């Protein structure tokens, strides 16, 4: 009895990490120190609502976990077999490479503590692994999973309440005085009055920064709750799981996250392999599930006038686009109103199809000519240059109100503002960054694949194509945790224009968990991570695939396994973030622990098997349960 009480106490840090930490939304400001960060965001402190305070709490809980392990560690409780040894070694490699990438990074502060509004530096990544290993260590019996599920249920219910108000456009954080006071401390109260809706209505983000990360969260909890609701034990607990599953579906559909849909779909597909026999044997439950799901989705669709499915056609369109090829779209620059900008002497040269437009500065303003030196007539009216010349009529130039000393600032419109340049008669014309007004040059950027598919998956095709070449330098050691924003070719203005319909876009994440690890931590860290996952999946397959899975402990093992698969599936389109990642690492650790327990119990049953008899009608062993 005393040991059971100790086991429950050891689970408390995990329950806090699951039920409380993800709910934290608290404003703070971060002072930037890395020169690259100051160059991108300026020298003023950067405000953050969703990451910094969460990260601080995660580090605090991790510190408590380390103290607990130091005081309560027992060698006899350490789980050791061939699978565990592989996981321990891979985890050690992952940690070692992450630490090397952190302390050898040229972006010291960012690599250690993370980007201001993400806070996923090296210390947090190390904390994730410690949390996973702690979960593996303290789960000593299958029944412990109920405490994990209780914490997840509390989190899901609270997110559902918050999500409902966000869905109807009445976000409690921004439309109520108590909500503003909750998320913005007194010392920053001047920001409360200007706080507006973070996203438009019918977009649930909960407390997880962005609605896409609700997708990663629900990709775990939906298969977890559904599996236990169908085949778990005890009608009270199964009722709880049904409630959790329904809330999870609402959150997923309300977030409109396509990554979440893919993650859930992948987890259910894998789940069929593990639960196929049981679903056929218990066909009444299976049919009831199918009918209930269809009815529930239909009613939800009717209640929201079809809004919850608005991004599914986009997902299907992206899938079709991925497998199609249009030669006319292969060169992304051909579809743009201009194909290049260069400097020749004091002139700015714009490539438009086969023609070139030269811009020079005069005392009276701007002067335009073509590649033959002939004048191109641009009419100037109220600060705007426009032309009827068919070669260049897609481009116009607008004078800005601001100026730098004696230089005038202009915008290139095509028809939206796409580039900024400055001019005076002495220095000529030069392209500049629209935010800092520092001189820039357009350069050719290396990319791999996705030609003509830059807009695929909300510009993920573009991001991935420019990220893949970075792996040439990070195949072993990465550039440092959370430093992707510095390594991505932010000067690829034409590529951004094609992908985002604007050149003024900062790409701060790869929208892919695996590319994120490979660039930030390194290829070896990615391999180590995949080895951990691979060992877990192989062991799960050996334990549960194509088996009867009659015992609750088997169902629990499968439930946690499909939850891990859901997150990894969503990770193809989402990256890691402090709001969701700790949940994944805990579920992974608990899943590995349950597999170990089940494997050990199976061996005991096999040893007892010669002394058992078989009931051929029920096809089960008598005397071994």
PDB file of C-alpha atoms in Angstrom, residues 287-458:
ATOM      1  CA  UNK A 287     -20.617  -0.576 -36.227  1.00  0.00           C
ATOM      2  CA  UNK A 288     -21.909   1.570 -33.361  1.00  0.00           C
ATOM      3  CA  UNK A 289     -18.701   3.610 -33.519  1.00  0.00           C
ATOM      4  CA  UNK A 290     -18.992   4.143 -37.271  1.00  0.00           C
ATOM      5  CA  UNK A 291     -22.647   5.184 -37.094  1.00  0.00           C
ATOM      6  CA  UNK A 292     -22.060   7.469 -34.115  1.00  0.00           C
ATOM      7  CA  UNK A 293     -19.059   9.097 -35.784  1.00  0.00           C
ATOM      8  CA  UNK A 294     -20.921   9.771 -39.018  1.00  0.00           C
ATOM      9  CA  UNK A 295     -23.940  11.148 -37.162  1.00  0.00           C
ATOM     10  CA  UNK A 296     -21.809  13.315 -34.871  1.00  0.00           C
ATOM     11  CA  UNK A 297     -19.804  14.760 -37.738  1.00  0.00           C
ATOM     12  CA  UNK A 298     -22.983  15.414 -39.738  1.00  0.00           C
ATOM     13  CA  UNK A 299     -24.602  17.261 -36.828  1.00  0.00           C
ATOM     14  CA  UNK A 300     -21.446  19.272 -36.182  1.00  0.00           C
ATOM     15  CA  UNK A 301     -21.254  20.164 -39.846  1.00  0.00           C
ATOM     16  CA  UNK A 302     -24.868  21.310 -39.861  1.00  0.00           C
ATOM     17  CA  UNK A 303     -24.469  23.344 -36.688  1.00  0.00           C
ATOM     18  CA  UNK A 304     -21.484  25.229 -38.126  1.00  0.00           C
ATOM     19  CA  UNK A 305     -22.926  25.568 -41.640  1.00  0.00           C
ATOM     20  CA  UNK A 306     -20.078  23.539 -43.087  1.00  0.00           C
ATOM     21  CA  UNK A 307     -17.289  25.706 -41.694  1.00  0.00           C
ATOM     22  CA  UNK A 308     -15.555  22.850 -39.856  1.00  0.00           C
ATOM     23  CA  UNK A 309     -14.771  21.157 -43.157  1.00  0.00           C
ATOM     24  CA  UNK A 310     -13.688  24.218 -45.083  1.00  0.00           C
ATOM     25  CA  UNK A 311     -10.027  23.199 -45.182  1.00  0.00           C
ATOM     26  CA  UNK A 312     -10.588  19.574 -46.191  1.00  0.00           C
ATOM     27  CA  UNK A 313     -11.011  20.541 -49.874  1.00  0.00           C
ATOM     28  CA  UNK A 314      -7.727  22.457 -49.534  1.00  0.00           C
ATOM     29  CA  UNK A 315      -6.080  19.294 -48.193  1.00  0.00           C
ATOM     30  CA  UNK A 316      -7.379  17.245 -51.137  1.00  0.00           C
ATOM     31  CA  UNK A 317      -6.260  19.964 -53.528  1.00  0.00           C
ATOM     32  CA  UNK A 318      -2.769  19.924 -51.995  1.00  0.00           C
ATOM     33  CA  UNK A 319      -2.580  16.146 -52.363  1.00  0.00           C
ATOM     34  CA  UNK A 320      -3.601  16.408 -56.016  1.00  0.00           C
ATOM     35  CA  UNK A 321      -1.153  19.251 -56.589  1.00  0.00           C
ATOM     36  CA  UNK A 322       1.707  17.290 -55.041  1.00  0.00           C
ATOM     37  CA  UNK A 323       1.389  14.497 -57.589  1.00  0.00           C
ATOM     38  CA  UNK A 324       0.686  16.723 -60.606  1.00  0.00           C
ATOM     39  CA  UNK A 325       3.242  18.607 -62.676  1.00  0.00           C
ATOM     40  CA  UNK A 326       2.733  21.723 -64.742  1.00  0.00           C
ATOM     41  CA  UNK A 327       5.718  22.638 -66.912  1.00  0.00           C
ATOM     42  CA  UNK A 328       4.497  26.234 -67.164  1.00  0.00           C
ATOM     43  CA  UNK A 329       4.855  26.624 -63.395  1.00  0.00           C
ATOM     44  CA  UNK A 330       8.246  24.919 -63.042  1.00  0.00           C
ATOM     45  CA  UNK A 331      10.125  28.237 -62.908  1.00  0.00           C
ATOM     46  CA  UNK A 332       8.546  30.118 -60.039  1.00  0.00           C
ATOM     47  CA  UNK A 333       9.888  33.473 -61.295  1.00  0.00           C
ATOM     48  CA  UNK A 334       8.087  33.209 -64.619  1.00  0.00           C
ATOM     49  CA  UNK A 335       4.730  33.658 -62.877  1.00  0.00           C
ATOM     50  CA  UNK A 336       5.831  36.900 -61.189  1.00  0.00           C
ATOM     51  CA  UNK A 337       5.445  40.412 -62.676  1.00  0.00           C
ATOM     52  CA  UNK A 338       9.231  40.764 -62.509  1.00  0.00           C
ATOM     53  CA  UNK A 339      11.993  38.165 -62.623  1.00  0.00           C
ATOM     54  CA  UNK A 340      14.915  39.969 -61.049  1.00  0.00           C
ATOM     55  CA  UNK A 341      16.362  43.217 -59.690  1.00  0.00           C
ATOM     56  CA  UNK A 342      20.022  44.204 -59.929  1.00  0.00           C
ATOM     57  CA  UNK A 343      22.216  47.266 -59.492  1.00  0.00           C
ATOM     58  CA  UNK A 344      24.318  48.641 -62.338  1.00  0.00           C
ATOM     59  CA  UNK A 345      26.242  51.714 -61.313  1.00  0.00           C
ATOM     60  CA  UNK A 346      23.751  54.148 -59.835  1.00  0.00           C
ATOM     61  CA  UNK A 347      20.789  52.582 -61.650  1.00  0.00           C
ATOM     62  CA  UNK A 348      18.307  49.950 -60.516  1.00  0.00           C
ATOM     63  CA  UNK A 349      17.624  47.361 -63.222  1.00  0.00           C
ATOM     64  CA  UNK A 350      14.343  45.415 -63.139  1.00  0.00           C
ATOM     65  CA  UNK A 351      13.991  42.335 -65.349  1.00  0.00           C
ATOM     66  CA  UNK A 352      10.446  42.045 -66.741  1.00  0.00           C
ATOM     67  CA  UNK A 353      10.145  39.062 -69.063  1.00  0.00           C
ATOM     68  CA  UNK A 354      12.561  39.643 -71.942  1.00  0.00           C
ATOM     69  CA  UNK A 355      12.782  43.381 -71.229  1.00  0.00           C
ATOM     70  CA  UNK A 356      14.728  45.408 -68.686  1.00  0.00           C
ATOM     71  CA  UNK A 357      13.553  48.590 -67.006  1.00  0.00           C
ATOM     72  CA  UNK A 358      16.298  50.932 -65.814  1.00  0.00           C
ATOM     73  CA  UNK A 359      15.545  53.429 -63.027  1.00  0.00           C
ATOM     74  CA  UNK A 360      17.773  56.416 -62.343  1.00  0.00           C
ATOM     75  CA  UNK A 361      17.480  59.228 -59.824  1.00  0.00           C
ATOM     76  CA  UNK A 362      17.268  62.859 -60.980  1.00  0.00           C
ATOM     77  CA  UNK A 363      16.686  66.127 -59.192  1.00  0.00           C
ATOM     78  CA  UNK A 364      13.082  65.977 -60.372  1.00  0.00           C
ATOM     79  CA  UNK A 365      12.447  62.393 -59.230  1.00  0.00           C
ATOM     80  CA  UNK A 366      12.861  59.124 -61.151  1.00  0.00           C
ATOM     81  CA  UNK A 367      13.805  58.555 -64.792  1.00  0.00           C
ATOM     82  CA  UNK A 368      12.937  55.329 -66.647  1.00  0.00           C
ATOM     83  CA  UNK A 369      14.468  53.696 -69.722  1.00  0.00           C
ATOM     84  CA  UNK A 370      14.484  50.292 -71.415  1.00  0.00           C
ATOM     85  CA  UNK A 371      17.428  48.036 -72.274  1.00  0.00           C
ATOM     86  CA  UNK A 372      18.009  49.968 -75.520  1.00  0.00           C
ATOM     87  CA  UNK A 373      18.421  53.223 -73.596  1.00  0.00           C
ATOM     88  CA  UNK A 374      15.122  54.596 -74.894  1.00  0.00           C
ATOM     89  CA  UNK A 375      12.982  56.516 -72.450  1.00  0.00           C
ATOM     90  CA  UNK A 376       9.950  54.793 -70.957  1.00  0.00           C
ATOM     91  CA  UNK A 377       7.151  57.240 -70.232  1.00  0.00           C
ATOM     92  CA  UNK A 378       5.886  57.053 -66.645  1.00  0.00           C
ATOM     93  CA  UNK A 379       3.206  59.524 -65.621  1.00  0.00           C
ATOM     94  CA  UNK A 380       3.621  61.011 -62.152  1.00  0.00           C
ATOM     95  CA  UNK A 381       0.459  61.819 -60.225  1.00  0.00           C
ATOM     96  CA  UNK A 382       0.162  62.429 -56.484  1.00  0.00           C
ATOM     97  CA  UNK A 383       3.335  60.532 -55.622  1.00  0.00           C
ATOM     98  CA  UNK A 384       2.687  57.603 -57.990  1.00  0.00           C
ATOM     99  CA  UNK A 385       4.545  56.685 -61.190  1.00  0.00           C
ATOM    100  CA  UNK A 386       2.514  54.578 -63.667  1.00  0.00           C
ATOM    101  CA  UNK A 387       2.921  53.740 -67.366  1.00  0.00           C
ATOM    102  CA  UNK A 388       0.839  52.620 -70.295  1.00  0.00           C
ATOM    103  CA  UNK A 389       3.797  50.810 -71.829  1.00  0.00           C
ATOM    104  CA  UNK A 390       2.603  47.190 -72.167  1.00  0.00           C
ATOM    105  CA  UNK A 391       6.023  45.839 -71.275  1.00  0.00           C
ATOM    106  CA  UNK A 392       6.042  47.455 -67.833  1.00  0.00           C
ATOM    107  CA  UNK A 393       2.449  48.407 -67.054  1.00  0.00           C
ATOM    108  CA  UNK A 394       2.246  45.836 -64.243  1.00  0.00           C
ATOM    109  CA  UNK A 395       4.792  47.876 -62.265  1.00  0.00           C
ATOM    110  CA  UNK A 396       4.229  51.234 -60.598  1.00  0.00           C
ATOM    111  CA  UNK A 397       6.250  53.217 -58.081  1.00  0.00           C
ATOM    112  CA  UNK A 398       4.952  55.098 -55.058  1.00  0.00           C
ATOM    113  CA  UNK A 399       6.765  57.731 -53.022  1.00  0.00           C
ATOM    114  CA  UNK A 400       6.703  57.107 -49.281  1.00  0.00           C
ATOM    115  CA  UNK A 401       6.255  59.770 -46.602  1.00  0.00           C
ATOM    116  CA  UNK A 402       9.376  58.745 -44.713  1.00  0.00           C
ATOM    117  CA  UNK A 403      12.883  59.636 -45.840  1.00  0.00           C
ATOM    118  CA  UNK A 404      16.498  58.932 -44.857  1.00  0.00           C
ATOM    119  CA  UNK A 405      18.426  62.207 -44.647  1.00  0.00           C
ATOM    120  CA  UNK A 406      18.364  63.462 -48.246  1.00  0.00           C
ATOM    121  CA  UNK A 407      17.281  60.129 -49.776  1.00  0.00           C
ATOM    122  CA  UNK A 408      13.695  59.533 -50.847  1.00  0.00           C
ATOM    123  CA  UNK A 409      11.992  56.196 -50.138  1.00  0.00           C
ATOM    124  CA  UNK A 410       9.919  54.444 -52.824  1.00  0.00           C
ATOM    125  CA  UNK A 411       7.805  51.305 -53.066  1.00  0.00           C
ATOM    126  CA  UNK A 412       7.554  49.038 -56.098  1.00  0.00           C
ATOM    127  CA  UNK A 413       3.904  48.069 -56.610  1.00  0.00           C
ATOM    128  CA  UNK A 414       2.955  44.971 -58.623  1.00  0.00           C
ATOM    129  CA  UNK A 415       0.134  45.812 -57.833  1.00  0.00           C
ATOM    130  CA  UNK A 416       0.744  45.300 -54.066  1.00  0.00           C
ATOM    131  CA  UNK A 417       3.920  46.666 -52.428  1.00  0.00           C
ATOM    132  CA  UNK A 418       6.694  44.132 -53.013  1.00  0.00           C
ATOM    133  CA  UNK A 419      10.016  45.982 -52.790  1.00  0.00           C
ATOM    134  CA  UNK A 420      11.388  49.187 -51.309  1.00  0.00           C
ATOM    135  CA  UNK A 421      14.221  51.333 -52.654  1.00  0.00           C
ATOM    136  CA  UNK A 422      15.820  54.683 -51.864  1.00  0.00           C
ATOM    137  CA  UNK A 423      17.104  57.316 -54.268  1.00  0.00           C
ATOM    138  CA  UNK A 424      19.094  60.536 -54.513  1.00  0.00           C
ATOM    139  CA  UNK A 425      21.147  62.088 -57.288  1.00  0.00           C
ATOM    140  CA  UNK A 426      24.538  61.394 -55.710  1.00  0.00           C
ATOM    141  CA  UNK A 427      24.157  57.754 -54.647  1.00  0.00           C
ATOM    142  CA  UNK A 428      21.615  56.719 -57.257  1.00  0.00           C
ATOM    143  CA  UNK A 429      18.942  54.085 -56.625  1.00  0.00           C
ATOM    144  CA  UNK A 430      19.318  51.127 -54.253  1.00  0.00           C
ATOM    145  CA  UNK A 431      17.071  48.344 -53.024  1.00  0.00           C
ATOM    146  CA  UNK A 432      16.581  48.253 -49.219  1.00  0.00           C
ATOM    147  CA  UNK A 433      14.952  46.157 -46.509  1.00  0.00           C
ATOM    148  CA  UNK A 434      11.461  47.643 -45.968  1.00  0.00           C
ATOM    149  CA  UNK A 435      11.760  47.409 -42.167  1.00  0.00           C
ATOM    150  CA  UNK A 436      15.323  48.506 -41.486  1.00  0.00           C
ATOM    151  CA  UNK A 437      15.972  50.390 -44.784  1.00  0.00           C
ATOM    152  CA  UNK A 438      19.370  48.684 -44.915  1.00  0.00           C
ATOM    153  CA  UNK A 439      20.703  47.979 -48.457  1.00  0.00           C
ATOM    154  CA  UNK A 440      19.952  44.500 -49.851  1.00  0.00           C
ATOM    155  CA  UNK A 441      20.727  42.522 -52.997  1.00  0.00           C
ATOM    156  CA  UNK A 442      18.533  39.923 -54.680  1.00  0.00           C
ATOM    157  CA  UNK A 443      20.436  36.658 -54.934  1.00  0.00           C
ATOM    158  CA  UNK A 444      19.762  33.281 -56.460  1.00  0.00           C
ATOM    159  CA  UNK A 445      18.849  30.834 -53.695  1.00  0.00           C
ATOM    160  CA  UNK A 446      19.500  27.102 -53.841  1.00  0.00           C
ATOM    161  CA  UNK A 447      16.444  24.903 -53.553  1.00  0.00           C
ATOM    162  CA  UNK A 448      15.554  21.242 -53.976  1.00  0.00           C
ATOM    163  CA  UNK A 449      12.256  20.107 -55.468  1.00  0.00           C
ATOM    164  CA  UNK A 450       8.736  21.554 -55.267  1.00  0.00           C
ATOM    165  CA  UNK A 451       9.125  23.562 -58.472  1.00  0.00           C
ATOM    166  CA  UNK A 452       5.739  25.094 -59.220  1.00  0.00           C
ATOM    167  CA  UNK A 453       4.465  23.831 -55.863  1.00  0.00           C
ATOM    168  CA  UNK A 454       5.724  26.653 -53.660  1.00  0.00           C
ATOM    169  CA  UNK A 455       2.219  27.337 -52.328  1.00  0.00           C
ATOM    170  CA  UNK A 456       1.635  23.688 -51.413  1.00  0.00           C
ATOM    171  CA  UNK A 457       0.362  23.279 -47.849  1.00  0.00           C
ATOM    172  CA  UNK A 458       0.219  27.007 -47.024  1.00  0.00           C
TER     173      UNK A 458
END
